[in-house]
CSV table of N, CA and C in Angstrom, one decimal:
chain,number,residue,atom,x,y,z
A,1,MET,N,11.7,40.6,33.7
A,1,MET,CA,12.8,40.3,34.6
A,1,MET,C,13.8,39.5,33.8
A,2,GLU,N,15.1,39.9,33.9
A,2,GLU,CA,16.2,39.3,33.2
A,2,GLU,C,16.6,38.0,33.9
A,3,THR,N,17.3,37.1,33.1
A,3,THR,CA,17.8,35.9,33.7
A,3,THR,C,18.8,36.2,34.8
A,4,GLY,N,18.6,35.5,35.9
A,4,GLY,CA,19.5,35.8,37.1
A,4,GLY,C,18.9,36.8,38.1
A,5,GLU,N,17.9,37.6,37.7
A,5,GLU,CA,17.4,38.5,38.6
A,5,GLU,C,16.4,37.8,39.5
A,6,ARG,N,16.4,38.1,40.8
A,6,ARG,CA,15.5,37.5,41.7
A,6,ARG,C,14.2,38.2,41.9
A,7,PHE,N,14.3,39.5,41.9
A,7,PHE,CA,13.1,40.3,42.1
A,7,PHE,C,12.6,41.1,40.9
A,8,PRO,N,11.3,41.1,40.6
A,8,PRO,CA,10.9,42.0,39.6
A,8,PRO,C,11.0,43.5,40.0
A,9,GLU,N,11.0,44.3,39.0
A,9,GLU,CA,11.2,45.8,39.3
A,9,GLU,C,10.3,46.3,40.3
A,10,GLN,N,9.0,45.9,40.2
A,10,GLN,CA,8.0,46.4,41.1
A,10,GLN,C,8.3,46.2,42.6
A,11,TYR,N,9.2,45.2,42.9
A,11,TYR,CA,9.5,44.9,44.3
A,11,TYR,C,10.7,45.6,44.8
A,12,LEU,N,11.5,46.2,43.9
A,12,LEU,CA,12.7,46.9,44.3
A,12,LEU,C,12.4,48.3,44.8
A,13,LEU,N,13.3,48.8,45.7
A,13,LEU,CA,13.2,50.2,46.1
A,13,LEU,C,13.5,51.1,44.9
A,14,PRO,N,12.9,52.3,44.9
A,14,PRO,CA,13.2,53.2,43.8
A,14,PRO,C,14.6,53.6,43.7
A,15,VAL,N,15.1,53.7,42.5
A,15,VAL,CA,16.5,54.1,42.2
A,15,VAL,C,16.8,55.4,42.9
A,16,SER,N,15.9,56.4,42.8
A,16,SER,CA,16.2,57.7,43.3
A,16,SER,C,16.4,57.7,44.8
A,17,VAL,N,15.6,56.9,45.5
A,17,VAL,CA,15.8,56.8,47.0
A,17,VAL,C,17.1,56.1,47.4
A,18,VAL,N,17.4,55.0,46.7
A,18,VAL,CA,18.6,54.3,47.0
A,18,VAL,C,19.8,55.1,46.7
A,19,SER,N,19.8,55.8,45.6
A,19,SER,CA,20.9,56.6,45.2
A,19,SER,C,21.1,57.8,46.2
A,20,ARG,N,20.0,58.4,46.6
A,20,ARG,CA,20.1,59.5,47.5
A,20,ARG,C,20.7,59.1,48.9
A,21,VAL,N,20.2,57.9,49.4
A,21,VAL,CA,20.7,57.4,50.6
A,21,VAL,C,22.2,57.1,50.5
A,22,MET,N,22.6,56.4,49.4
A,22,MET,CA,24.0,56.1,49.2
A,22,MET,C,24.9,57.4,49.2
A,23,LYS,N,24.4,58.3,48.4
A,23,LYS,CA,25.2,59.6,48.3
A,23,LYS,C,25.3,60.3,49.6
A,24,GLY,N,24.2,60.3,50.4
A,24,GLY,CA,24.2,60.9,51.7
A,24,GLY,C,25.2,60.3,52.7
A,25,HIS,N,25.7,59.1,52.4
A,25,HIS,CA,26.5,58.5,53.4
A,25,HIS,C,27.9,58.3,52.8
A,26,PHE,N,28.3,58.9,51.7
A,26,PHE,CA,29.6,58.8,51.2
A,26,PHE,C,30.5,59.6,52.1
A,27,VAL,N,31.7,59.1,52.4
A,27,VAL,CA,32.7,59.8,53.2
A,27,VAL,C,33.2,61.0,52.5
A,28,ARG,N,33.5,60.8,51.2
A,28,ARG,CA,34.0,61.9,50.4
A,28,ARG,C,32.8,62.5,49.5
A,29,GLN,N,32.7,63.7,49.5
A,29,GLN,CA,31.5,64.3,48.8
A,29,GLN,C,31.7,64.3,47.2
A,30,ASP,N,33.0,64.1,46.8
A,30,ASP,CA,33.2,64.0,45.3
A,30,ASP,C,32.9,62.6,44.7
A,31,LEU,N,32.6,61.7,45.6
A,31,LEU,CA,32.2,60.3,45.1
A,31,LEU,C,30.8,60.3,44.5
A,32,LYS,N,30.7,59.4,43.5
A,32,LYS,CA,29.3,59.3,42.9
A,32,LYS,C,29.0,57.8,42.9
A,33,ALA,N,27.7,57.6,42.9
A,33,ALA,CA,27.2,56.2,42.9
A,33,ALA,C,26.9,55.8,41.5
A,34,GLY,N,27.7,54.8,41.0
A,34,GLY,CA,27.5,54.3,39.7
A,34,GLY,C,26.2,53.5,39.5
A,35,ALA,N,25.7,53.5,38.3
A,35,ALA,CA,24.4,52.8,38.1
A,35,ALA,C,24.4,51.4,38.6
A,36,GLU,N,25.5,50.6,38.3
A,36,GLU,CA,25.6,49.2,38.7
A,36,GLU,C,25.6,49.1,40.2
A,37,SER,N,26.3,50.0,41.0
A,37,SER,CA,26.3,49.9,42.4
A,37,SER,C,24.9,50.2,43.0
A,38,VAL,N,24.2,51.2,42.4
A,38,VAL,CA,22.9,51.5,42.9
A,38,VAL,C,21.9,50.3,42.6
A,39,GLU,N,22.0,49.7,41.5
A,39,GLU,CA,21.2,48.5,41.1
A,39,GLU,C,21.5,47.4,42.1
A,40,LEU,N,22.8,47.1,42.3
A,40,LEU,CA,23.1,46.0,43.2
A,40,LEU,C,22.6,46.3,44.6
A,41,MET,N,22.7,47.5,45.1
A,41,MET,CA,22.2,47.9,46.4
A,41,MET,C,20.7,47.7,46.5
A,42,ARG,N,20.0,48.0,45.4
A,42,ARG,CA,18.5,47.8,45.4
A,42,ARG,C,18.2,46.4,45.6
A,43,HIS,N,18.9,45.5,45.0
A,43,HIS,CA,18.7,44.0,45.2
A,43,HIS,C,19.1,43.6,46.6
A,44,VAL,N,20.2,44.1,47.1
A,44,VAL,CA,20.7,43.7,48.4
A,44,VAL,C,19.6,44.2,49.5
A,45,LEU,N,19.1,45.4,49.3
A,45,LEU,CA,18.2,45.9,50.3
A,45,LEU,C,16.8,45.1,50.2
A,46,THR,N,16.4,44.8,49.0
A,46,THR,CA,15.2,44.0,48.9
A,46,THR,C,15.4,42.6,49.5
A,47,GLU,N,16.5,42.0,49.3
A,47,GLU,CA,16.8,40.7,49.9
A,47,GLU,C,16.8,40.8,51.4
A,48,PHE,N,17.4,41.8,51.9
A,48,PHE,CA,17.4,42.0,53.4
A,48,PHE,C,16.0,42.2,53.9
A,49,LEU,N,15.2,43.0,53.3
A,49,LEU,CA,13.8,43.3,53.7
A,49,LEU,C,13.0,42.0,53.7
A,50,CYS,N,13.2,41.2,52.6
A,50,CYS,CA,12.5,39.9,52.6
A,50,CYS,C,12.9,38.9,53.7
A,51,PHE,N,14.2,38.9,54.0
A,51,PHE,CA,14.8,38.1,55.0
A,51,PHE,C,14.2,38.4,56.4
A,52,VAL,N,14.1,39.7,56.7
A,52,VAL,CA,13.6,40.2,58.0
A,52,VAL,C,12.1,39.9,58.0
A,53,ALA,N,11.4,40.3,56.9
A,53,ALA,CA,9.9,40.1,56.8
A,53,ALA,C,9.5,38.7,56.9
A,54,SER,N,10.3,37.8,56.4
A,54,SER,CA,10.0,36.4,56.5
A,54,SER,C,10.0,35.9,57.9
A,55,GLU,N,11.0,36.3,58.7
A,55,GLU,CA,11.1,35.9,60.1
A,55,GLU,C,10.0,36.6,60.9
A,56,ALA,N,9.7,37.9,60.6
A,56,ALA,CA,8.6,38.6,61.3
A,56,ALA,C,7.3,38.0,61.0
A,57,THR,N,7.0,37.6,59.8
A,57,THR,CA,5.8,36.9,59.4
A,57,THR,C,5.6,35.6,60.1
A,58,ALA,N,6.7,34.8,60.2
A,58,ALA,CA,6.6,33.5,60.9
A,58,ALA,C,6.2,33.7,62.4
A,59,ARG,N,6.7,34.7,63.0
A,59,ARG,CA,6.3,35.0,64.4
A,59,ARG,C,4.8,35.4,64.5
A,60,ALA,N,4.4,36.3,63.6
A,60,ALA,CA,3.0,36.8,63.6
A,60,ALA,C,2.1,35.7,63.3
A,61,ARG,N,2.4,34.7,62.5
A,61,ARG,CA,1.5,33.6,62.1
A,61,ARG,C,1.2,32.7,63.3
A,62,LYS,N,2.1,32.7,64.3
A,62,LYS,CA,1.9,31.9,65.5
A,62,LYS,C,0.7,32.4,66.3
A,63,ASP,N,0.4,33.6,66.2
A,63,ASP,CA,-0.8,34.2,66.8
A,63,ASP,C,-1.9,34.2,65.8
A,64,LYS,N,-2.8,33.2,65.8
A,64,LYS,CA,-3.8,33.0,64.8
A,64,LYS,C,-4.8,34.1,64.8
A,65,SER,N,-5.0,34.9,65.9
A,65,SER,CA,-6.0,35.9,66.0
A,65,SER,C,-5.5,37.2,65.3
A,66,ARG,N,-4.2,37.3,65.0
A,66,ARG,CA,-3.7,38.5,64.3
A,66,ARG,C,-3.6,38.4,62.8
A,67,LYS,N,-3.9,39.5,62.2
A,67,LYS,CA,-3.7,39.6,60.7
A,67,LYS,C,-2.8,40.7,60.3
A,68,THR,N,-2.2,41.3,61.2
A,68,THR,CA,-1.3,42.5,60.9
A,68,THR,C,0.1,42.2,61.5
A,69,LEU,N,1.1,42.5,60.7
A,69,LEU,CA,2.5,42.4,61.2
A,69,LEU,C,2.8,43.7,62.0
A,70,GLN,N,3.3,43.5,63.2
A,70,GLN,CA,3.5,44.6,64.1
A,70,GLN,C,5.0,44.9,64.2
A,71,ALA,N,5.3,46.1,64.7
A,71,ALA,CA,6.7,46.5,64.8
A,71,ALA,C,7.5,45.6,65.7
A,72,GLU,N,6.8,45.1,66.7
A,72,GLU,CA,7.5,44.1,67.7
A,72,GLU,C,7.9,42.8,66.9
A,73,ASP,N,7.1,42.4,65.9
A,73,ASP,CA,7.5,41.3,65.1
A,73,ASP,C,8.8,41.5,64.4
A,74,VAL,N,8.9,42.7,63.8
A,74,VAL,CA,10.2,43.1,63.1
A,74,VAL,C,11.4,43.1,64.1
A,75,LEU,N,11.2,43.7,65.2
A,75,LEU,CA,12.2,43.8,66.2
A,75,LEU,C,12.7,42.4,66.7
A,76,PHE,N,11.7,41.5,66.8
A,76,PHE,CA,12.0,40.1,67.2
A,76,PHE,C,12.8,39.4,66.1
A,77,ALA,N,12.4,39.7,64.8
A,77,ALA,CA,13.1,39.1,63.7
A,77,ALA,C,14.5,39.5,63.6
A,78,LEU,N,14.7,40.8,63.8
A,78,LEU,CA,16.1,41.3,63.8
A,78,LEU,C,17.0,40.7,64.9
A,79,LYS,N,16.4,40.5,66.1
A,79,LYS,CA,17.1,39.8,67.1
A,79,LYS,C,17.4,38.4,66.8
A,80,ARG,N,16.4,37.7,66.2
A,80,ARG,CA,16.6,36.3,65.9
A,80,ARG,C,17.6,36.1,64.8
A,81,LEU,N,17.7,37.0,63.9
A,81,LEU,CA,18.6,36.9,62.8
A,81,LEU,C,20.0,37.4,63.1
A,82,GLY,N,20.3,37.8,64.3
A,82,GLY,CA,21.6,38.3,64.7
A,82,GLY,C,21.8,39.8,64.7
A,83,PHE,N,20.8,40.5,64.5
A,83,PHE,CA,20.9,42.0,64.4
A,83,PHE,C,20.2,42.6,65.7
A,84,GLY,N,20.4,41.9,66.8
A,84,GLY,CA,19.8,42.4,68.1
A,84,GLY,C,20.2,43.7,68.5
A,85,ASP,N,21.5,44.1,68.3
A,85,ASP,CA,22.0,45.4,68.7
A,85,ASP,C,21.2,46.5,67.9
A,86,TYR,N,21.0,46.3,66.6
A,86,TYR,CA,20.3,47.3,65.8
A,86,TYR,C,18.8,47.3,66.2
A,87,GLY,N,18.3,46.1,66.6
A,87,GLY,CA,16.9,46.0,67.1
A,87,GLY,C,16.7,46.8,68.3
A,88,GLU,N,17.7,46.8,69.2
A,88,GLU,CA,17.6,47.6,70.5
A,88,GLU,C,17.6,49.1,70.1
A,89,LEU,N,18.4,49.5,69.2
A,89,LEU,CA,18.4,50.9,68.8
A,89,LEU,C,17.1,51.3,68.2
A,90,LEU,N,16.6,50.4,67.3
A,90,LEU,CA,15.3,50.7,66.6
A,90,LEU,C,14.2,50.7,67.6
A,91,ALA,N,14.2,49.8,68.6
A,91,ALA,CA,13.2,49.8,69.6
A,91,ALA,C,13.1,51.1,70.4
A,92,ALA,N,14.3,51.7,70.7
A,92,ALA,CA,14.4,53.0,71.3
A,92,ALA,C,13.8,54.1,70.4
A,93,PHE,N,14.1,54.0,69.1
A,93,PHE,CA,13.6,54.9,68.2
A,93,PHE,C,12.1,54.8,68.1
A,94,LEU,N,11.6,53.6,68.0
A,94,LEU,CA,10.1,53.3,68.0
A,94,LEU,C,9.4,53.9,69.2
A,95,ASP,N,10.0,53.7,70.4
A,95,ASP,CA,9.4,54.2,71.6
A,95,ASP,C,9.4,55.7,71.6
A,96,LYS,N,10.5,56.3,71.1
A,96,LYS,CA,10.5,57.8,71.0
A,96,LYS,C,9.4,58.3,70.0
A,97,SER,N,9.3,57.6,68.9
A,97,SER,CA,8.4,58.0,67.9
A,97,SER,C,6.9,57.9,68.4
A,98,ARG,N,6.7,56.8,69.2
A,98,ARG,CA,5.3,56.6,69.7
A,98,ARG,C,5.0,57.7,70.8
A,99,ARG,N,6.0,58.1,71.6
A,99,ARG,CA,5.8,59.1,72.6
A,99,ARG,C,5.5,60.5,71.9
A,100,GLU,N,6.3,60.7,70.8
A,100,GLU,CA,6.1,62.0,70.1
A,100,GLU,C,4.7,62.0,69.4
A,101,ALA,N,4.3,60.9,68.9
A,101,ALA,CA,2.9,60.8,68.2
A,101,ALA,C,1.8,61.0,69.3
A,102,ALA,N,2.0,60.4,70.5
A,102,ALA,CA,1.0,60.5,71.5
A,102,ALA,C,1.0,62.0,72.0
A,103,ALA,N,2.1,62.6,72.1
A,103,ALA,CA,2.1,64.0,72.6
A,103,ALA,C,1.5,64.9,71.5
A,104,GLU,N,1.8,64.6,70.3
A,104,GLU,CA,1.2,65.4,69.2
A,104,GLU,C,-0.3,65.2,69.1
A,105,ALA,N,-0.8,64.0,69.4
A,105,ALA,CA,-2.2,63.8,69.4
A,105,ALA,C,-2.9,64.5,70.5
A,106,GLU,N,-2.2,64.7,71.6
A,106,GLU,CA,-2.7,65.5,72.8
A,106,GLU,C,-2.6,67.0,72.6
A,107,GLY,N,-2.0,67.4,71.5
A,107,GLY,CA,-1.8,68.8,71.2
A,107,GLY,C,-0.6,69.4,71.9
A,108,VAL,N,0.3,68.6,72.4
A,108,VAL,CA,1.5,69.1,73.0
A,108,VAL,C,2.6,69.2,71.9
A,109,GLU,N,3.2,70.4,71.8
A,109,GLU,CA,4.2,70.6,70.8
A,109,GLU,C,5.5,69.8,71.1
A,110,VAL,N,6.0,69.1,70.1
A,110,VAL,CA,7.2,68.3,70.3
A,110,VAL,C,8.2,68.8,69.4
A,111,SER,N,9.4,69.1,70.0
A,111,SER,CA,10.5,69.5,69.1
A,111,SER,C,11.6,68.5,69.1
A,112,SER,N,12.3,68.3,68.0
A,112,SER,CA,13.4,67.4,67.9
A,112,SER,C,14.6,68.0,68.5
A,113,ARG,N,15.4,67.3,69.3
A,113,ARG,CA,16.6,67.7,69.9
A,113,ARG,C,17.6,67.9,68.8
A,114,ASP,N,18.3,69.1,68.8
A,114,ASP,CA,19.3,69.4,67.8
A,114,ASP,C,18.9,69.3,66.4
A,115,GLY,N,17.6,69.4,66.1
A,115,GLY,CA,17.1,69.3,64.7
A,115,GLY,C,17.2,68.0,64.1
A,116,GLU,N,17.2,66.9,64.9
A,116,GLU,CA,17.4,65.6,64.3
A,116,GLU,C,16.3,65.3,63.3
A,117,GLY,N,16.7,64.7,62.2
A,117,GLY,CA,15.7,64.3,61.2
A,117,GLY,C,15.3,65.5,60.3
A,118,GLU,N,15.9,66.6,60.5
A,118,GLU,CA,15.5,67.8,59.7
A,118,GLU,C,16.8,68.3,58.9
A,119,ASP,N,16.5,68.9,57.8
A,119,ASP,CA,17.6,69.5,57.0
A,119,ASP,C,17.9,70.9,57.5
A,120,GLU,N,18.8,71.6,56.8
A,120,GLU,CA,19.1,73.0,57.3
A,120,GLU,C,17.9,73.9,57.3
A,121,GLY,N,17.0,73.7,56.4
A,121,GLY,CA,15.8,74.5,56.4
A,121,GLY,C,14.8,74.2,57.4
A,122,GLY,N,15.0,73.2,58.3
A,122,GLY,CA,14.1,72.8,59.3
A,122,GLY,C,13.0,71.9,58.8
A,123,GLU,N,13.2,71.3,57.6
A,123,GLU,CA,12.2,70.4,57.1
A,123,GLU,C,12.7,69.0,57.1
A,124,ARG,N,11.8,68.0,57.1
A,124,ARG,CA,12.2,66.6,57.1
A,124,ARG,C,13.0,66.4,55.8
A,125,ASP,N,14.0,65.5,55.9
A,125,ASP,CA,14.7,65.2,54.6
A,125,ASP,C,13.8,64.3,53.7
A,126,GLY,N,14.2,64.3,52.4
A,126,GLY,CA,13.3,63.5,51.5
A,126,GLY,C,13.4,62.0,51.6
A,127,VAL,N,14.4,61.5,52.3
A,127,VAL,CA,14.6,60.1,52.4
A,127,VAL,C,13.7,59.5,53.6
A,128,GLY,N,13.5,60.3,54.6
A,128,GLY,CA,12.7,59.9,55.7
A,128,GLY,C,13.4,60.4,57.0
A,129,SER,N,12.7,60.7,58.0
A,129,SER,CA,13.2,61.2,59.2
A,129,SER,C,14.2,60.3,59.9
A,130,TRP,N,14.2,59.0,59.6
A,130,TRP,CA,15.1,58.1,60.2
A,130,TRP,C,16.6,58.3,59.8
A,131,ASN,N,16.7,58.9,58.6
A,131,ASN,CA,18.1,59.1,58.0
A,131,ASN,C,19.0,59.8,58.9
A,132,GLY,N,18.6,61.0,59.3
A,132,GLY,CA,19.5,61.8,60.2
A,132,GLY,C,19.6,61.3,61.6
A,133,ARG,N,18.5,60.6,62.1
A,133,ARG,CA,18.5,60.2,63.5
A,133,ARG,C,19.2,58.8,63.7
A,134,LEU,N,19.2,58.0,62.7
A,134,LEU,CA,19.7,56.6,62.9
A,134,LEU,C,21.1,56.3,62.3
A,135,SER,N,21.5,57.0,61.2
A,135,SER,CA,22.7,56.6,60.6
A,135,SER,C,23.9,56.7,61.5
A,136,GLU,N,24.1,57.8,62.2
A,136,GLU,CA,25.2,58.0,63.0
A,136,GLU,C,25.2,57.1,64.3
A,137,PRO,N,24.0,57.0,64.9
A,137,PRO,CA,24.0,56.1,66.1
A,137,PRO,C,24.3,54.6,65.7
A,138,LEU,N,23.8,54.2,64.5
A,138,LEU,CA,24.1,52.9,64.0
A,138,LEU,C,25.6,52.7,63.8
A,139,ALA,N,26.2,53.7,63.2
A,139,ALA,CA,27.7,53.6,63.0
A,139,ALA,C,28.4,53.6,64.4
A,140,ALA,N,27.9,54.4,65.3
A,140,ALA,CA,28.6,54.4,66.6
A,140,ALA,C,28.4,53.0,67.3
A,141,LEU,N,27.2,52.5,67.2
A,141,LEU,CA,26.9,51.2,67.8
A,141,LEU,C,27.8,50.1,67.1
A,142,ALA,N,27.9,50.1,65.8
A,142,ALA,CA,28.7,49.2,65.1
A,142,ALA,C,30.2,49.3,65.6
A,143,ASP,N,30.7,50.5,65.8
A,143,ASP,CA,32.0,50.7,66.3
A,143,ASP,C,32.2,50.2,67.7
A,144,SER,N,31.2,50.4,68.6
A,144,SER,CA,31.3,50.0,69.9
A,144,SER,C,31.2,48.4,70.1
A,145,GLN,N,30.6,47.8,69.1
A,145,GLN,CA,30.5,46.4,69.1
A,145,GLN,C,31.6,45.7,68.3
A,146,GLY,N,32.5,46.5,67.8
A,146,GLY,CA,33.7,46.0,67.0
A,146,GLY,C,33.3,45.5,65.6
A,147,ARG,N,32.2,46.0,65.1
A,147,ARG,CA,31.8,45.6,63.8
A,147,ARG,C,32.4,46.4,62.7
A,148,ALA,N,32.6,47.7,63.0
A,148,ALA,CA,33.0,48.6,61.9
A,148,ALA,C,34.6,48.6,61.9
A,149,SER,N,35.1,48.5,60.7
A,149,SER,CA,36.5,48.5,60.5
A,149,SER,C,37.1,49.8,60.2
A,150,ASN,N,36.2,50.8,59.8
A,150,ASN,CA,36.7,52.1,59.4
A,150,ASN,C,35.6,53.1,59.5
A,151,LEU,N,35.7,54.0,60.4
A,151,LEU,CA,34.7,55.1,60.6
A,151,LEU,C,35.3,56.4,60.3
A,152,ASN,N,34.6,57.3,59.7
A,152,ASN,CA,35.1,58.6,59.4
A,152,ASN,C,34.7,59.4,60.7
A,153,GLY,N,35.7,60.1,61.3
A,153,GLY,CA,35.5,60.8,62.5
A,153,GLY,C,34.6,62.0,62.4
A,154,GLU,N,34.4,62.6,61.1
A,154,GLU,CA,33.5,63.7,61.0
A,154,GLU,C,32.1,63.3,61.0
A,155,GLY,N,31.7,62.4,60.2
A,155,GLY,CA,30.3,62.0,60.1
A,155,GLY,C,29.9,60.7,60.8
A,156,GLY,N,30.9,59.9,61.1
A,156,GLY,CA,30.6,58.6,61.8
A,156,GLY,C,30.0,57.6,60.9
A,157,HIS,N,30.2,57.7,59.6
A,157,HIS,CA,29.6,56.8,58.6
A,157,HIS,C,30.5,55.5,58.5
A,158,VAL,N,29.9,54.4,58.5
A,158,VAL,CA,30.6,53.1,58.4
A,158,VAL,C,31.0,53.0,56.9
A,159,GLN,N,32.3,52.7,56.7
A,159,GLN,CA,32.8,52.5,55.4
A,159,GLN,C,32.8,51.0,55.0
A,160,SER,N,33.1,50.2,56.0
A,160,SER,CA,33.0,48.7,55.7
A,160,SER,C,32.7,48.1,57.1
A,161,ALA,N,32.1,47.0,57.0
A,161,ALA,CA,31.7,46.3,58.3
A,161,ALA,C,31.9,44.8,58.1
A,162,GLU,N,32.2,44.2,59.2
A,162,GLU,CA,32.4,42.8,59.3
A,162,GLU,C,31.0,42.1,59.5
A,163,VAL,N,30.8,41.1,58.7
A,163,VAL,CA,29.5,40.3,58.8
A,163,VAL,C,29.6,39.3,59.9
A,164,GLU,N,28.7,39.3,60.8
A,164,GLU,CA,28.7,38.3,61.9
A,164,GLU,C,27.9,37.0,61.4
A,165,GLN,N,28.1,36.0,62.1
A,165,GLN,CA,27.4,34.8,61.9
A,165,GLN,C,26.0,35.0,62.4
A,166,VAL,N,25.0,34.5,61.7
A,166,VAL,CA,23.6,34.6,62.1
A,166,VAL,C,23.3,33.5,63.2
A,167,VAL,N,22.8,34.0,64.3
A,167,VAL,CA,22.5,33.2,65.4
A,167,VAL,C,21.0,33.1,65.5
A,168,VAL,N,20.5,31.8,65.6
A,168,VAL,CA,19.0,31.6,65.8
A,168,VAL,C,18.7,31.4,67.2
A,169,ILE,N,17.8,32.2,67.8
A,169,ILE,CA,17.5,32.1,69.2
A,169,ILE,C,16.0,31.6,69.3
A,170,ASP,N,15.8,30.6,70.0
A,170,ASP,CA,14.5,30.0,70.2
A,170,ASP,C,13.8,30.5,71.4
């Protein structure tokens, strides 16, 4: 680990994944992700994950009988840290995923509406099924909440966003 680096390499998201997600959300297809921007994004994402995980862990520790961090802990942390709108969207996504898993376990065929989370070949994308399903709704949510300052009308990708003050809710 070099001087000034906060996280060792083993804790950072893989370069290929971060680069692919970044490239998938560029407004212009001729743009490329420079090595420094990908590396910076890896650190930003790791910091954000630690930030949310710390809050979620604090909540989970209050229940002495539990030893597992649950999705509800993460949703609570997002709300507590001022990302409640995104938490609501993720809660809906979690609910839908749980219903699909339950239906699949019962042997009921579940189809994604409009091929959400799938690429042109009908397969899940390499980044994860959340990529196609959440990126545009998150951009739309940001726009509706006045957070996004510039959205592309074609893909709905956020180009820049205003950072809100973190509000702690007890």
